[in-house]
PDB file of C-alpha atoms and ligand atoms in Angstrom:
ATOM      1  CA  MET A   1       0.000   0.000   0.000  1.00 62.00           C
ATOM      2  CA  ASP A   2       1.422   3.326  -1.106  1.00 67.00           C
ATOM      3  CA  VAL A   3       0.050   5.966   1.238  1.00 72.00           C
ATOM      4  CA  GLN A   4       1.664   8.782  -0.710  1.00 75.00           C
ATOM      5  CA  ARG A   5      -0.208   7.663  -3.820  1.00 80.00           C
ATOM      6  CA  LEU A   6      -3.401   7.532  -1.800  1.00 81.00           C
ATOM      7  CA  VAL A   7      -2.865  11.183  -0.861  1.00 80.00           C
ATOM      8  CA  GLU A   8      -2.276  12.124  -4.491  1.00 83.00           C
ATOM      9  CA  LEU A   9      -5.003  10.055  -6.121  1.00 86.00           C
ATOM     10  CA  GLY A  10      -7.711  10.348  -3.463  1.00 87.00           C
ATOM     11  CA  LYS A  11     -10.811   8.478  -4.569  1.00 90.00           C
ATOM     12  CA  LYS A  12      -9.037   7.345  -7.735  1.00 90.00           C
ATOM     13  CA  TYR A  13      -6.672   5.136  -5.753  1.00 86.00           C
ATOM     14  CA  PRO A  14      -6.868   1.547  -7.067  1.00 85.00           C
ATOM     15  CA  TRP A  15      -7.874  -0.241  -3.863  1.00 85.00           C
ATOM     16  CA  PRO A  16      -7.465  -4.009  -3.832  1.00 78.00           C
ATOM     17  CA  ARG A  17     -10.560  -6.069  -3.099  1.00 79.00           C
ATOM     18  CA  PRO A  18     -10.881  -9.253  -1.112  1.00 78.00           C
ATOM     19  CA  ASP A  19     -12.052 -12.171  -3.276  1.00 80.00           C
ATOM     20  CA  ARG A  20     -14.633 -13.273  -0.774  1.00 85.00           C
ATOM     21  CA  CYS A  21     -16.661 -11.801   2.050  1.00 85.00           C
ATOM     22  CA  LEU A  22     -14.913 -12.612   5.323  1.00 79.00           C
ATOM     23  CA  SER A  23     -18.235 -13.128   7.073  1.00 83.00           C
ATOM     24  CA  CYS A  24     -20.216 -15.292   4.667  1.00 91.00           C
ATOM     25  CA  SER A  25     -17.706 -16.195   1.889  1.00 89.00           C
ATOM     26  CA  SER A  26     -19.901 -14.667  -0.777  1.00 92.00           C
ATOM     27  CA  SER A  27     -17.938 -13.782  -3.896  1.00 91.00           C
ATOM     28  CA  ARG A  28     -20.075 -10.707  -4.553  1.00 91.00           C
ATOM     29  CA  ILE A  29     -18.393  -7.691  -2.980  1.00 89.00           C
ATOM     30  CA  TRP A  30     -19.700  -4.342  -4.135  1.00 93.00           C
ATOM     31  CA  GLY A  31     -18.339  -0.817  -3.854  1.00 92.00           C
ATOM     32  CA  HIS A  32     -19.996   1.171  -1.079  1.00 93.00           C
ATOM     33  CA  GLY A  33     -18.610   4.676  -1.439  1.00 94.00           C
ATOM     34  CA  TYR A  34     -15.812   6.420   0.427  1.00 94.00           C
ATOM     35  CA  VAL A  35     -15.346   7.873   3.875  1.00 92.00           C
ATOM     36  CA  GLN A  36     -12.772  10.282   5.241  1.00 91.00           C
ATOM     37  CA  ARG A  37     -10.434   9.129   7.982  1.00 87.00           C
ATOM     38  CA  TYR A  38      -7.610  10.828   9.861  1.00 85.00           C
ATOM     39  CA  PHE A  39      -4.217   9.108  10.079  1.00 83.00           C
ATOM     40  CA  GLU A  40      -1.073   9.908  11.996  1.00 80.00           C
ATOM     41  CA  GLY A  41       1.352  11.921   9.930  1.00 77.00           C
ATOM     42  CA  PHE A  42      -1.328  13.415   7.670  1.00 79.00           C
ATOM     43  CA  VAL A  43      -2.839  16.829   8.330  1.00 82.00           C
ATOM     44  CA  HIS A  44      -5.887  16.244   6.162  1.00 86.00           C
ATOM     45  CA  PRO A  45      -8.197  13.259   6.310  1.00 88.00           C
ATOM     46  CA  LEU A  46      -7.746  10.672   3.557  1.00 88.00           C
ATOM     47  CA  TRP A  47     -10.508   9.133   1.458  1.00 90.00           C
ATOM     48  CA  VAL A  48     -10.763   5.426   2.123  1.00 90.00           C
ATOM     49  CA  ARG A  49     -12.835   2.950   0.151  1.00 90.00           C
ATOM     50  CA  ARG A  50     -15.811   1.101   1.533  1.00 92.00           C
ATOM     51  CA  LEU A  51     -17.132  -2.207   0.254  1.00 91.00           C
ATOM     52  CA  ARG A  52     -20.330  -4.012   1.050  1.00 93.00           C
ATOM     53  CA  CYS A  53     -21.380  -7.623   0.796  1.00 93.00           C
ATOM     54  CA  PRO A  54     -24.936  -7.710  -0.609  1.00 95.00           C
ATOM     55  CA  ASP A  55     -25.522 -11.198   0.762  1.00 95.00           C
ATOM     56  CA  CYS A  56     -24.907 -10.614   4.466  1.00 94.00           C
ATOM     57  CA  GLY A  57     -24.762  -6.822   4.600  1.00 93.00           C
ATOM     58  CA  THR A  58     -21.245  -6.595   6.064  1.00 89.00           C
ATOM     59  CA  VAL A  59     -19.592  -3.255   5.315  1.00 89.00           C
ATOM     60  CA  TYR A  60     -15.802  -3.132   5.031  1.00 86.00           C
ATOM     61  CA  THR A  61     -13.759   0.022   5.376  1.00 85.00           C
ATOM     62  CA  LEU A  62     -10.427  -0.533   3.662  1.00 84.00           C
ATOM     63  CA  ARG A  63      -7.433   1.203   5.111  1.00 77.00           C
ATOM     64  CA  PRO A  64      -3.735   1.599   4.477  1.00 78.00           C
ATOM     65  CA  ASP A  65      -2.036  -1.508   5.823  1.00 74.00           C
ATOM     66  CA  LEU A  66       0.375   0.665   7.762  1.00 77.00           C
ATOM     67  CA  PHE A  67      -2.538   1.195  10.120  1.00 79.00           C
ATOM     68  CA  TYR A  68      -4.717  -1.083  12.217  1.00 81.00           C
ATOM     69  CA  ARG A  69      -8.480  -0.872  11.938  1.00 76.00           C
ATOM     70  CA  GLY A  70      -9.778   1.540  14.552  1.00 79.00           C
ATOM     71  CA  PHE A  71      -6.353   3.042  15.273  1.00 84.00           C
ATOM     72  CA  ARG A  72      -5.176   6.289  13.750  1.00 83.00           C
ATOM     73  CA  TYR A  73      -1.553   5.892  14.791  1.00 86.00           C
ATOM     74  CA  ALA A  74       0.733   3.959  12.467  1.00 84.00           C
ATOM     75  CA  ILE A  75       1.450   0.320  13.303  1.00 84.00           C
ATOM     76  CA  LEU A  76       5.155   1.040  13.694  1.00 81.00           C
ATOM     77  CA  THR A  77       4.424   3.816  16.206  1.00 88.00           C
ATOM     78  CA  ILE A  78       2.216   1.515  18.245  1.00 90.00           C
ATOM     79  CA  LEU A  79       4.766  -1.303  18.226  1.00 90.00           C
ATOM     80  CA  ALA A  80       7.544   1.132  19.172  1.00 90.00           C
ATOM     81  CA  SER A  81       5.479   2.324  22.121  1.00 93.00           C
ATOM     82  CA  LEU A  82       4.856  -1.243  23.329  1.00 93.00           C
ATOM     83  CA  MET A  83       8.533  -2.157  23.095  1.00 92.00           C
ATOM     84  CA  GLN A  84       9.567   1.017  24.906  1.00 93.00           C
ATOM     85  CA  ARG A  85       7.161   0.177  27.721  1.00 94.00           C
ATOM     86  CA  ILE A  86       8.268  -3.464  27.901  1.00 93.00           C
ATOM     87  CA  GLU A  87      12.001  -2.878  27.726  1.00 92.00           C
ATOM     88  CA  ASN A  88      12.443   0.480  29.450  1.00 93.00           C
ATOM     89  CA  HIS A  89       9.231   0.861  31.478  1.00 94.00           C
ATOM     90  CA  ARG A  90       8.653   4.223  29.854  1.00 95.00           C
ATOM     91  CA  TRP A  91       6.322   5.729  27.283  1.00 96.00           C
ATOM     92  CA  LEU A  92       7.341   7.398  24.045  1.00 93.00           C
ATOM     93  CA  ALA A  93       7.778  11.134  24.628  1.00 92.00           C
ATOM     94  CA  HIS A  94       5.988  12.431  21.530  1.00 89.00           C
ATOM     95  CA  ILE A  95       2.721  10.466  21.800  1.00 91.00           C
ATOM     96  CA  PRO A  96      -0.035  11.195  24.338  1.00 94.00           C
ATOM     97  CA  ARG A  97       0.356   8.907  27.321  1.00 95.00           C
ATOM     98  CA  GLN A  98      -3.333   7.998  27.398  1.00 95.00           C
ATOM     99  CA  ASN A  99      -3.086   6.461  23.925  1.00 94.00           C
ATOM    100  CA  GLN A 100      -0.064   4.420  24.930  1.00 95.00           C
ATOM    101  CA  GLN A 101      -1.689   3.233  28.143  1.00 95.00           C
ATOM    102  CA  TYR A 102      -4.702   2.141  26.105  1.00 94.00           C
ATOM    103  CA  TRP A 103      -2.468   0.180  23.692  1.00 93.00           C
ATOM    104  CA  PHE A 104      -0.587  -1.496  26.514  1.00 95.00           C
ATOM    105  CA  LYS A 105      -3.819  -2.452  28.229  1.00 93.00           C
ATOM    106  CA  GLY A 106      -4.936  -4.028  24.948  1.00 91.00           C
ATOM    107  CA  LEU A 107      -1.656  -5.928  24.724  1.00 91.00           C
ATOM    108  CA  ARG A 108      -2.238  -7.239  28.237  1.00 91.00           C
ATOM    109  CA  LEU A 109      -5.673  -8.502  27.228  1.00 87.00           C
ATOM    110  CA  GLN A 110      -4.200 -10.204  24.164  1.00 82.00           C
ATOM    111  CA  GLY A 111      -1.388 -11.698  26.275  1.00 84.00           C
ATOM    112  CA  LEU A 112      -3.948 -13.197  28.627  1.00 83.00           C
ATOM    113  CA  ARG A 113      -5.771 -14.649  25.643  1.00 78.00           C
ATOM    114  CA  PHE A 114      -2.717 -16.257  24.070  1.00 72.00           C
ATOM    115  CA  LYS A 115      -0.606 -17.368  26.956  1.00 72.00           C
ATOM    116  CA  ASN A 116      -2.310 -16.494  30.197  1.00 75.00           C
ATOM    117  CA  LEU A 117       0.526 -14.052  30.820  1.00 76.00           C
ATOM    118  CA  PRO A 118      -0.354 -11.279  33.274  1.00 77.00           C
ATOM    119  CA  SER A 119       2.486  -9.043  32.111  1.00 85.00           C
ATOM    120  CA  PRO A 120       3.148  -9.203  28.386  1.00 87.00           C
ATOM    121  CA  ASP A 121       6.676  -9.261  26.991  1.00 88.00           C
ATOM    122  CA  ALA A 122       8.310  -8.795  23.594  1.00 88.00           C
ATOM    123  CA  ASP A 123       7.338 -12.341  22.604  1.00 86.00           C
ATOM    124  CA  THR A 124       3.680 -11.525  23.202  1.00 84.00           C
ATOM    125  CA  VAL A 125       3.944  -8.683  20.696  1.00 86.00           C
ATOM    126  CA  LYS A 126       5.743 -10.847  18.131  1.00 83.00           C
ATOM    127  CA  GLU A 127       3.320 -13.698  18.506  1.00 80.00           C
ATOM    128  CA  ALA A 128       0.262 -11.486  18.101  1.00 76.00           C
ATOM    129  CA  VAL A 129       1.747  -9.849  15.012  1.00 76.00           C
ATOM    130  CA  SER A 130       2.773 -13.144  13.419  1.00 75.00           C
ATOM    131  CA  ARG A 131      -0.681 -14.605  14.014  1.00 72.00           C
ATOM    132  CA  GLY A 132      -2.245 -11.628  12.282  1.00 69.00           C
ATOM    133  CA  PHE A 133      -3.843 -10.228  15.421  1.00 74.00           C
ATOM    134  CA  ILE A 134      -3.833  -6.615  16.418  1.00 80.00           C
ATOM    135  CA  PRO A 135      -1.658  -6.742  19.549  1.00 83.00           C
ATOM    136  CA  VAL A 136      -3.333  -3.707  21.116  1.00 84.00           C
ATOM    137  CA  SER A 137      -6.933  -4.542  20.320  1.00 81.00           C
ATOM    138  CA  HIS A 138      -9.406  -4.599  23.183  1.00 78.00           C
ATOM    139  CA  SER A 139     -11.681  -6.852  21.197  1.00 71.00           C
ATOM    140  CA  ARG A 140     -11.685 -10.639  21.034  1.00 61.00           C
ATOM    141  CA  ASN A 141     -12.373 -10.651  17.362  1.00 51.00           C
ATOM    142  CA  CYS A 142      -9.462  -8.673  15.984  1.00 46.00           C
ATOM    143  CA  ALA A 143      -8.045 -10.511  13.004  1.00 47.00           C
ATOM    144  CA  MET A 144      -6.779  -8.080  10.410  1.00 45.00           C
ATOM    145  CA  LEU A 145      -8.315  -7.702   7.025  1.00 43.00           C
ATOM    146  CA  ARG A 146      -5.146  -8.198   4.999  1.00 40.00           C
ATOM    147  CA  LEU A 147      -5.156  -6.875   1.465  1.00 38.00           C
TER     148      LEU A 147
HETATM  149 ZN1   ZN B   1     -21.143 -11.522   3.239  1.00 86.55          ZN
END
């Protein structure tokens, strides 16, 4: 995913499409307009594509894969914050502490899910990432829509 091209092309960006609906496996996925979203590092909101499955009604909001669904900070920023907390017991200086506390709390929830670990470590982060989970999600159902 080329975020710079997304900025330049806006709604003309050639978004990839999943072959099948992730909820019902229907092969009919239709365009469903665009919405504006804010992302870290960009002053203006970006247009992101929406798709809809006509068979089960699920609406997908595509997003740059440098970002997790529901999070406006870049994946690398979030992972850097987690590692800083785990290794140095500190937060990153340039990101609001509340955001970082929220991410770490999510990581703790995911760590309890995977390994029953009360205090997550670097392996918890790696394992969540390699399994395709969002390591900071507060939800149980947090597999990424990979495109
Ligand atoms: Zn469907």
